[in-house]
């Protein structure tokens, strides 16, 4: 079973703050790294799918970077808003598996 | 609108009973998955299917069974052999391949009473 680590476990910021989370994973046999946002009482929603070392992706105020050689990805949120409050999941696919292995998530709370 | 539907949203089961959770998608996705979430843990894979009439065990398949008779449907049966069935169950689908994001259902919360 792959070990996908996310930190911090939870985060509480004020509206307007920028924040970032980390996802660490085994770098060998890398295929893809996914990020999902999971709001309370809703379904997890795909944010990014990243496959190449050095990938940077952006969606509005949220962006992500990928380093497959050292085995980490960062998710950044610029100017956090209360509607960004959610659990952010990262998930890894490598050549040994054809499915995603998820981390435990980072729970973000943005206060007005 | 295309999507993935899980039913029911809440399910109560007596110990010793089998129960089946429904998952239906109209996205024309080839691959479907069942995950389980427990407090303090990440999503853990129970079973997955990459094509009709074929499925594979995930990391925690013991006490569960699935079928994939139609592309749209991937029901999960929680049997009486599952020792700790109380959990939140999520179904997902994807086009398949490592570059495809998953589309998730809204989940079923199963409680054994």
PDB file of C-alpha atoms in Angstrom:
ATOM      1  CA  UNK A   1       0.000   0.000   0.000  1.00  0.00           C
ATOM      2  CA  UNK A   2       1.390   3.413  -0.984  1.00  0.00           C
ATOM      3  CA  UNK A   3       1.928   6.042   1.688  1.00  0.00           C
ATOM      4  CA  UNK A   4       0.536   9.458   0.765  1.00  0.00           C
ATOM      5  CA  UNK A   5       1.022  12.084   3.477  1.00  0.00           C
ATOM      6  CA  UNK A   6      -0.719  15.451   3.710  1.00  0.00           C
ATOM      7  CA  UNK A   7       0.126  18.322   6.001  1.00  0.00           C
ATOM      8  CA  UNK A   8      -1.103  20.085   7.918  1.00  0.00           C
ATOM      9  CA  UNK A   9      -4.036  17.961   9.049  1.00  0.00           C
ATOM     10  CA  UNK A  10      -6.138  21.094   9.537  1.00  0.00           C
ATOM     11  CA  UNK A  11      -5.782  24.818   9.075  1.00  0.00           C
ATOM     12  CA  UNK A  12      -7.786  27.820  10.217  1.00  0.00           C
ATOM     13  CA  UNK A  13      -7.161  31.133   8.429  1.00  0.00           C
ATOM     14  CA  UNK A  14      -8.838  34.511   8.124  1.00  0.00           C
ATOM     15  CA  UNK A  15     -10.563  35.716   4.995  1.00  0.00           C
ATOM     16  CA  UNK A  16      -7.977  37.239   2.667  1.00  0.00           C
ATOM     17  CA  UNK A  17      -5.052  35.151   3.934  1.00  0.00           C
ATOM     18  CA  UNK A  18      -3.084  33.079   1.470  1.00  0.00           C
ATOM     19  CA  UNK A  19      -2.304  29.527   2.433  1.00  0.00           C
ATOM     20  CA  UNK A  20      -0.666  26.370   1.175  1.00  0.00           C
ATOM     21  CA  UNK A  21      -0.726  22.645   1.886  1.00  0.00           C
ATOM     22  CA  UNK A  22       1.714  19.843   1.172  1.00  0.00           C
ATOM     23  CA  UNK A  23       1.266  16.373  -0.247  1.00  0.00           C
ATOM     24  CA  UNK A  24       4.211  13.938   0.007  1.00  0.00           C
ATOM     25  CA  UNK A  25       4.432  10.636  -1.812  1.00  0.00           C
ATOM     26  CA  UNK A  26       6.909   7.956  -2.924  1.00  0.00           C
ATOM     27  CA  UNK A  27       8.707   9.280  -5.987  1.00  0.00           C
ATOM     28  CA  UNK A  28       9.361   5.915  -7.627  1.00  0.00           C
ATOM     29  CA  UNK A  29       7.172   4.743 -10.532  1.00  0.00           C
ATOM     30  CA  UNK A  30       5.129   7.953 -10.566  1.00  0.00           C
ATOM     31  CA  UNK A  31       2.172   8.244 -12.949  1.00  0.00           C
ATOM     32  CA  UNK A  32      -0.090  11.028 -11.720  1.00  0.00           C
ATOM     33  CA  UNK A  33      -1.013  13.212  -8.751  1.00  0.00           C
ATOM     34  CA  UNK A  34      -4.595  14.367  -8.281  1.00  0.00           C
ATOM     35  CA  UNK A  35      -6.036  17.121  -6.046  1.00  0.00           C
ATOM     36  CA  UNK A  36      -9.677  17.139  -4.954  1.00  0.00           C
ATOM     37  CA  UNK A  37     -11.792  19.553  -2.927  1.00  0.00           C
ATOM     38  CA  UNK A  38     -14.436  18.039  -0.656  1.00  0.00           C
ATOM     39  CA  UNK A  39     -16.971  20.416   0.818  1.00  0.00           C
ATOM     40  CA  UNK A  40     -19.189  19.277   3.651  1.00  0.00           C
ATOM     41  CA  UNK A  41     -22.341  17.441   2.455  1.00  0.00           C
ATOM     42  CA  UNK A  42     -21.103  17.456  -1.139  1.00  0.00           C
ATOM     43  CA  UNK A  43     -19.141  15.095  -3.387  1.00  0.00           C
ATOM     44  CA  UNK A  44     -15.367  15.415  -3.781  1.00  0.00           C
ATOM     45  CA  UNK A  45     -14.603  17.565  -6.820  1.00  0.00           C
ATOM     46  CA  UNK A  46     -11.513  17.196  -8.986  1.00  0.00           C
ATOM     47  CA  UNK A  47      -9.259  20.267  -8.970  1.00  0.00           C
ATOM     48  CA  UNK A  48      -6.123  19.182 -10.791  1.00  0.00           C
ATOM     49  CA  UNK A  49      -4.562  16.134 -12.409  1.00  0.00           C
ATOM     50  CA  UNK A  50      -0.793  16.513 -12.719  1.00  0.00           C
ATOM     51  CA  UNK A  51       1.448  14.107 -14.571  1.00  0.00           C
ATOM     52  CA  UNK A  52       4.787  15.801 -15.362  1.00  0.00           C
ATOM     53  CA  UNK A  53       7.594  16.905 -13.079  1.00  0.00           C
ATOM     54  CA  UNK A  54       7.481  20.679 -12.802  1.00  0.00           C
ATOM     55  CA  UNK A  55       3.789  20.877 -13.704  1.00  0.00           C
ATOM     56  CA  UNK A  56       2.043  23.999 -12.470  1.00  0.00           C
ATOM     57  CA  UNK A  57      -1.723  24.285 -12.747  1.00  0.00           C
ATOM     58  CA  UNK A  58      -4.107  27.096 -11.837  1.00  0.00           C
ATOM     59  CA  UNK A  59      -7.840  27.395 -11.378  1.00  0.00           C
ATOM     60  CA  UNK A  60      -8.934  30.842 -10.254  1.00  0.00           C
ATOM     61  CA  UNK A  61      -7.252  31.570  -6.923  1.00  0.00           C
ATOM     62  CA  UNK A  62      -6.048  27.988  -6.476  1.00  0.00           C
ATOM     63  CA  UNK A  63      -2.827  26.667  -7.948  1.00  0.00           C
ATOM     64  CA  UNK A  64      -0.688  23.559  -7.579  1.00  0.00           C
ATOM     65  CA  UNK A  65       2.883  22.531  -8.294  1.00  0.00           C
ATOM     66  CA  UNK A  66       4.452  19.111  -8.668  1.00  0.00           C
ATOM     67  CA  UNK A  67       7.938  17.748  -7.971  1.00  0.00           C
ATOM     68  CA  UNK A  68       8.034  14.062  -8.868  1.00  0.00           C
ATOM     69  CA  UNK A  69      11.767  13.660  -8.260  1.00  0.00           C
ATOM     70  CA  UNK A  70      11.519  14.572  -4.591  1.00  0.00           C
ATOM     71  CA  UNK A  71       7.944  13.343  -4.178  1.00  0.00           C
ATOM     72  CA  UNK A  72       5.845  16.359  -3.217  1.00  0.00           C
ATOM     73  CA  UNK A  73       3.110  18.646  -4.457  1.00  0.00           C
ATOM     74  CA  UNK A  74       1.956  21.996  -3.065  1.00  0.00           C
ATOM     75  CA  UNK A  75      -1.541  23.425  -3.268  1.00  0.00           C
ATOM     76  CA  UNK A  76      -1.815  27.216  -2.886  1.00  0.00           C
ATOM     77  CA  UNK A  77      -4.889  29.324  -2.239  1.00  0.00           C
ATOM     78  CA  UNK A  78      -4.472  33.052  -2.743  1.00  0.00           C
ATOM     79  CA  UNK A  79      -6.744  35.386  -0.780  1.00  0.00           C
ATOM     80  CA  UNK A  80      -8.793  32.662   0.943  1.00  0.00           C
ATOM     81  CA  UNK A  81     -12.558  33.111   1.045  1.00  0.00           C
ATOM     82  CA  UNK A  82     -15.109  31.407   3.345  1.00  0.00           C
ATOM     83  CA  UNK A  83     -16.340  29.364   0.378  1.00  0.00           C
ATOM     84  CA  UNK A  84     -12.853  27.798   0.168  1.00  0.00           C
ATOM     85  CA  UNK A  85     -13.581  26.003   3.440  1.00  0.00           C
ATOM     86  CA  UNK A  86     -13.350  22.309   2.628  1.00  0.00           C
ATOM     87  CA  UNK A  87     -11.136  19.259   2.945  1.00  0.00           C
ATOM     88  CA  UNK A  88      -8.449  19.112   0.267  1.00  0.00           C
ATOM     89  CA  UNK A  89      -7.377  15.626  -0.769  1.00  0.00           C
ATOM     90  CA  UNK A  90      -4.375  14.571  -2.777  1.00  0.00           C
ATOM     91  CA  UNK A  91      -4.157  11.164  -4.411  1.00  0.00           C
ATOM     92  CA  UNK A  92      -1.362   9.282  -6.137  1.00  0.00           C
ATOM     93  CA  UNK A  93      -1.306   6.846  -9.009  1.00  0.00           C
ATOM     94  CA  UNK A  94       1.914   4.968  -9.787  1.00  0.00           C
ATOM     95  CA  UNK A  95       2.861   2.196 -12.150  1.00  0.00           C
ATOM     96  CA  UNK A  96       2.230  -0.493  -9.559  1.00  0.00           C
ATOM     97  CA  UNK A  97      -1.427   0.433  -9.279  1.00  0.00           C
ATOM     98  CA  UNK A  98      -4.153   1.461 -11.696  1.00  0.00           C
ATOM     99  CA  UNK A  99      -6.147   3.245  -9.016  1.00  0.00           C
ATOM    100  CA  UNK A 100      -5.690   6.269  -6.778  1.00  0.00           C
ATOM    101  CA  UNK A 101      -4.295   6.098  -3.253  1.00  0.00           C
ATOM    102  CA  UNK A 102      -5.571   9.013  -1.175  1.00  0.00           C
ATOM    103  CA  UNK A 103      -4.000  10.970   1.640  1.00  0.00           C
ATOM    104  CA  UNK A 104      -6.016  11.780   4.754  1.00  0.00           C
ATOM    105  CA  UNK A 105      -6.659  15.318   3.608  1.00  0.00           C
ATOM    106  CA  UNK A 106      -6.131  18.851   4.910  1.00  0.00           C
ATOM    107  CA  UNK A 107      -9.220  20.449   6.435  1.00  0.00           C
ATOM    108  CA  UNK A 108      -9.315  24.192   5.752  1.00  0.00           C
ATOM    109  CA  UNK A 109     -11.577  26.601   7.611  1.00  0.00           C
ATOM    110  CA  UNK A 110     -11.696  30.210   6.429  1.00  0.00           C
ATOM    111  CA  UNK A 111     -13.317  32.645   8.844  1.00  0.00           C
ATOM    112  CA  UNK A 112     -14.937  35.886   7.606  1.00  0.00           C
TER     113      UNK A 112
ATOM    114  CA  UNK B   1     -26.829  16.494 -16.601  1.00  0.00           C
ATOM    115  CA  UNK B   2     -24.327  13.660 -16.448  1.00  0.00           C
ATOM    116  CA  UNK B   3     -23.323  12.419 -13.071  1.00  0.00           C
ATOM    117  CA  UNK B   4     -23.018   9.583 -10.615  1.00  0.00           C
ATOM    118  CA  UNK B   5     -25.826   8.656  -8.240  1.00  0.00           C
ATOM    119  CA  UNK B   6     -25.544   6.722  -5.026  1.00  0.00           C
ATOM    120  CA  UNK B   7     -28.496   5.453  -3.085  1.00  0.00           C
ATOM    121  CA  UNK B   8     -29.647   5.419  -0.417  1.00  0.00           C
ATOM    122  CA  UNK B   9     -28.001   8.353   1.370  1.00  0.00           C
ATOM    123  CA  UNK B  10     -28.437   6.725   4.775  1.00  0.00           C
ATOM    124  CA  UNK B  11     -28.773   3.020   5.483  1.00  0.00           C
ATOM    125  CA  UNK B  12     -29.277   1.103   8.682  1.00  0.00           C
ATOM    126  CA  UNK B  13     -28.569  -2.584   8.903  1.00  0.00           C
ATOM    127  CA  UNK B  14     -28.929  -5.151  11.608  1.00  0.00           C
ATOM    128  CA  UNK B  15     -25.918  -7.272  12.428  1.00  0.00           C
ATOM    129  CA  UNK B  16     -25.816 -10.444  10.357  1.00  0.00           C
ATOM    130  CA  UNK B  17     -27.637  -8.966   7.374  1.00  0.00           C
ATOM    131  CA  UNK B  18     -26.269  -8.339   3.920  1.00  0.00           C
ATOM    132  CA  UNK B  19     -26.997  -4.968   2.350  1.00  0.00           C
ATOM    133  CA  UNK B  20     -26.433  -3.607  -1.164  1.00  0.00           C
ATOM    134  CA  UNK B  21     -25.399  -0.040  -1.971  1.00  0.00           C
ATOM    135  CA  UNK B  22     -26.317   1.292  -5.379  1.00  0.00           C
ATOM    136  CA  UNK B  23     -24.046   3.281  -7.714  1.00  0.00           C
ATOM    137  CA  UNK B  24     -25.162   4.414 -11.163  1.00  0.00           C
ATOM    138  CA  UNK B  25     -23.383   6.705 -13.643  1.00  0.00           C
ATOM    139  CA  UNK B  26     -24.473   8.195 -16.963  1.00  0.00           C
ATOM    140  CA  UNK B  27     -21.061   9.610 -17.894  1.00  0.00           C
ATOM    141  CA  UNK B  28     -20.163   6.692 -20.187  1.00  0.00           C
ATOM    142  CA  UNK B  29     -17.131   6.067 -17.975  1.00  0.00           C
ATOM    143  CA  UNK B  30     -15.377   2.721 -18.299  1.00  0.00           C
ATOM    144  CA  UNK B  31     -13.951   2.534 -14.782  1.00  0.00           C
ATOM    145  CA  UNK B  32     -15.808   2.540 -11.472  1.00  0.00           C
ATOM    146  CA  UNK B  33     -14.584   2.390  -7.883  1.00  0.00           C
ATOM    147  CA  UNK B  34     -15.792   1.911  -4.330  1.00  0.00           C
ATOM    148  CA  UNK B  35     -14.027   3.662  -1.445  1.00  0.00           C
ATOM    149  CA  UNK B  36     -14.694   3.642   2.260  1.00  0.00           C
ATOM    150  CA  UNK B  37     -14.048   6.502   4.666  1.00  0.00           C
ATOM    151  CA  UNK B  38     -13.581   6.099   8.415  1.00  0.00           C
ATOM    152  CA  UNK B  39     -12.850   8.904  10.894  1.00  0.00           C
ATOM    153  CA  UNK B  40      -9.214   9.981  10.804  1.00  0.00           C
ATOM    154  CA  UNK B  41      -8.402   7.880   7.755  1.00  0.00           C
ATOM    155  CA  UNK B  42      -8.042   8.561   4.067  1.00  0.00           C
ATOM    156  CA  UNK B  43     -10.341   7.039   1.485  1.00  0.00           C
ATOM    157  CA  UNK B  44      -9.540   3.329   1.189  1.00  0.00           C
ATOM    158  CA  UNK B  45     -10.253   1.312  -1.942  1.00  0.00           C
ATOM    159  CA  UNK B  46     -12.631  -1.638  -1.610  1.00  0.00           C
ATOM    160  CA  UNK B  47     -13.168  -2.814  -5.202  1.00  0.00           C
ATOM    161  CA  UNK B  48     -12.774  -1.401  -8.678  1.00  0.00           C
ATOM    162  CA  UNK B  49     -13.806  -2.283 -12.206  1.00  0.00           C
ATOM    163  CA  UNK B  50     -12.107  -1.100 -15.365  1.00  0.00           C
ATOM    164  CA  UNK B  51     -14.513  -2.733 -17.790  1.00  0.00           C
ATOM    165  CA  UNK B  52     -17.883  -4.451 -17.821  1.00  0.00           C
ATOM    166  CA  UNK B  53     -17.906  -8.007 -16.431  1.00  0.00           C
ATOM    167  CA  UNK B  54     -14.522  -7.543 -14.772  1.00  0.00           C
ATOM    168  CA  UNK B  55     -13.514  -6.250 -11.340  1.00  0.00           C
ATOM    169  CA  UNK B  56     -10.558  -6.418  -8.953  1.00  0.00           C
ATOM    170  CA  UNK B  57     -10.112  -6.328  -5.208  1.00  0.00           C
ATOM    171  CA  UNK B  58      -8.776  -3.178  -3.626  1.00  0.00           C
ATOM    172  CA  UNK B  59      -6.929  -2.839  -0.327  1.00  0.00           C
ATOM    173  CA  UNK B  60      -9.845  -3.780   1.936  1.00  0.00           C
ATOM    174  CA  UNK B  61     -12.073  -6.152  -0.070  1.00  0.00           C
ATOM    175  CA  UNK B  62     -12.737  -8.687   2.675  1.00  0.00           C
ATOM    176  CA  UNK B  63     -16.437  -8.881   3.556  1.00  0.00           C
ATOM    177  CA  UNK B  64     -17.551  -7.071   0.394  1.00  0.00           C
ATOM    178  CA  UNK B  65     -18.690  -8.198  -3.052  1.00  0.00           C
ATOM    179  CA  UNK B  66     -19.452  -6.361  -6.305  1.00  0.00           C
ATOM    180  CA  UNK B  67     -20.780  -6.974  -9.783  1.00  0.00           C
ATOM    181  CA  UNK B  68     -20.398  -5.083 -13.055  1.00  0.00           C
ATOM    182  CA  UNK B  69     -23.033  -6.461 -15.408  1.00  0.00           C
ATOM    183  CA  UNK B  70     -23.702  -3.081 -17.015  1.00  0.00           C
ATOM    184  CA  UNK B  71     -21.368  -0.206 -17.778  1.00  0.00           C
ATOM    185  CA  UNK B  72     -23.588   2.207 -15.857  1.00  0.00           C
ATOM    186  CA  UNK B  73     -23.909   0.229 -12.650  1.00  0.00           C
ATOM    187  CA  UNK B  74     -21.498  -1.002  -9.960  1.00  0.00           C
ATOM    188  CA  UNK B  75     -23.395  -2.144  -6.849  1.00  0.00           C
ATOM    189  CA  UNK B  76     -21.540  -2.978  -3.640  1.00  0.00           C
ATOM    190  CA  UNK B  77     -22.802  -5.650  -1.237  1.00  0.00           C
ATOM    191  CA  UNK B  78     -21.681  -5.421   2.356  1.00  0.00           C
ATOM    192  CA  UNK B  79     -21.916  -8.950   3.699  1.00  0.00           C
ATOM    193  CA  UNK B  80     -22.274 -10.204   7.225  1.00  0.00           C
ATOM    194  CA  UNK B  81     -18.606 -11.228   7.018  1.00  0.00           C
ATOM    195  CA  UNK B  82     -17.536  -7.558   7.109  1.00  0.00           C
ATOM    196  CA  UNK B  83     -16.518  -7.046  10.729  1.00  0.00           C
ATOM    197  CA  UNK B  84     -16.768  -3.256  10.891  1.00  0.00           C
ATOM    198  CA  UNK B  85     -19.279  -2.189   8.245  1.00  0.00           C
ATOM    199  CA  UNK B  86     -20.325   1.119   9.818  1.00  0.00           C
ATOM    200  CA  UNK B  87     -18.694   3.744   7.581  1.00  0.00           C
ATOM    201  CA  UNK B  88     -19.219   6.271   4.812  1.00  0.00           C
ATOM    202  CA  UNK B  89     -19.063   4.699   1.333  1.00  0.00           C
ATOM    203  CA  UNK B  90     -18.155   6.646  -1.801  1.00  0.00           C
ATOM    204  CA  UNK B  91     -18.529   5.484  -5.380  1.00  0.00           C
ATOM    205  CA  UNK B  92     -16.542   7.057  -8.206  1.00  0.00           C
ATOM    206  CA  UNK B  93     -16.062   6.680 -11.926  1.00  0.00           C
ATOM    207  CA  UNK B  94     -13.478   7.751 -14.490  1.00  0.00           C
ATOM    208  CA  UNK B  95     -12.575   7.401 -18.140  1.00  0.00           C
ATOM    209  CA  UNK B  96      -9.710   5.168 -17.017  1.00  0.00           C
ATOM    210  CA  UNK B  97      -6.011   5.810 -17.417  1.00  0.00           C
ATOM    211  CA  UNK B  98      -3.752   7.818 -15.129  1.00  0.00           C
ATOM    212  CA  UNK B  99      -4.653  11.228 -16.535  1.00  0.00           C
ATOM    213  CA  UNK B 100      -8.386  11.046 -15.836  1.00  0.00           C
ATOM    214  CA  UNK B 101      -9.903  12.649 -12.786  1.00  0.00           C
ATOM    215  CA  UNK B 102     -12.511  10.796 -10.785  1.00  0.00           C
ATOM    216  CA  UNK B 103     -16.150  11.853 -10.560  1.00  0.00           C
ATOM    217  CA  UNK B 104     -17.639  10.986  -7.184  1.00  0.00           C
ATOM    218  CA  UNK B 105     -21.130  10.278  -5.960  1.00  0.00           C
ATOM    219  CA  UNK B 106     -22.517  11.896  -2.830  1.00  0.00           C
ATOM    220  CA  UNK B 107     -21.976   8.815  -0.691  1.00  0.00           C
ATOM    221  CA  UNK B 108     -23.949   6.396   1.482  1.00  0.00           C
ATOM    222  CA  UNK B 109     -23.608   6.365   5.240  1.00  0.00           C
ATOM    223  CA  UNK B 110     -24.106   2.825   6.523  1.00  0.00           C
ATOM    224  CA  UNK B 111     -24.790   2.195  10.191  1.00  0.00           C
ATOM    225  CA  UNK B 112     -25.027  -1.256  11.726  1.00  0.00           C
ATOM    226  CA  UNK B 113     -27.462  -1.373  14.641  1.00  0.00           C
TER     227      UNK B 113
END
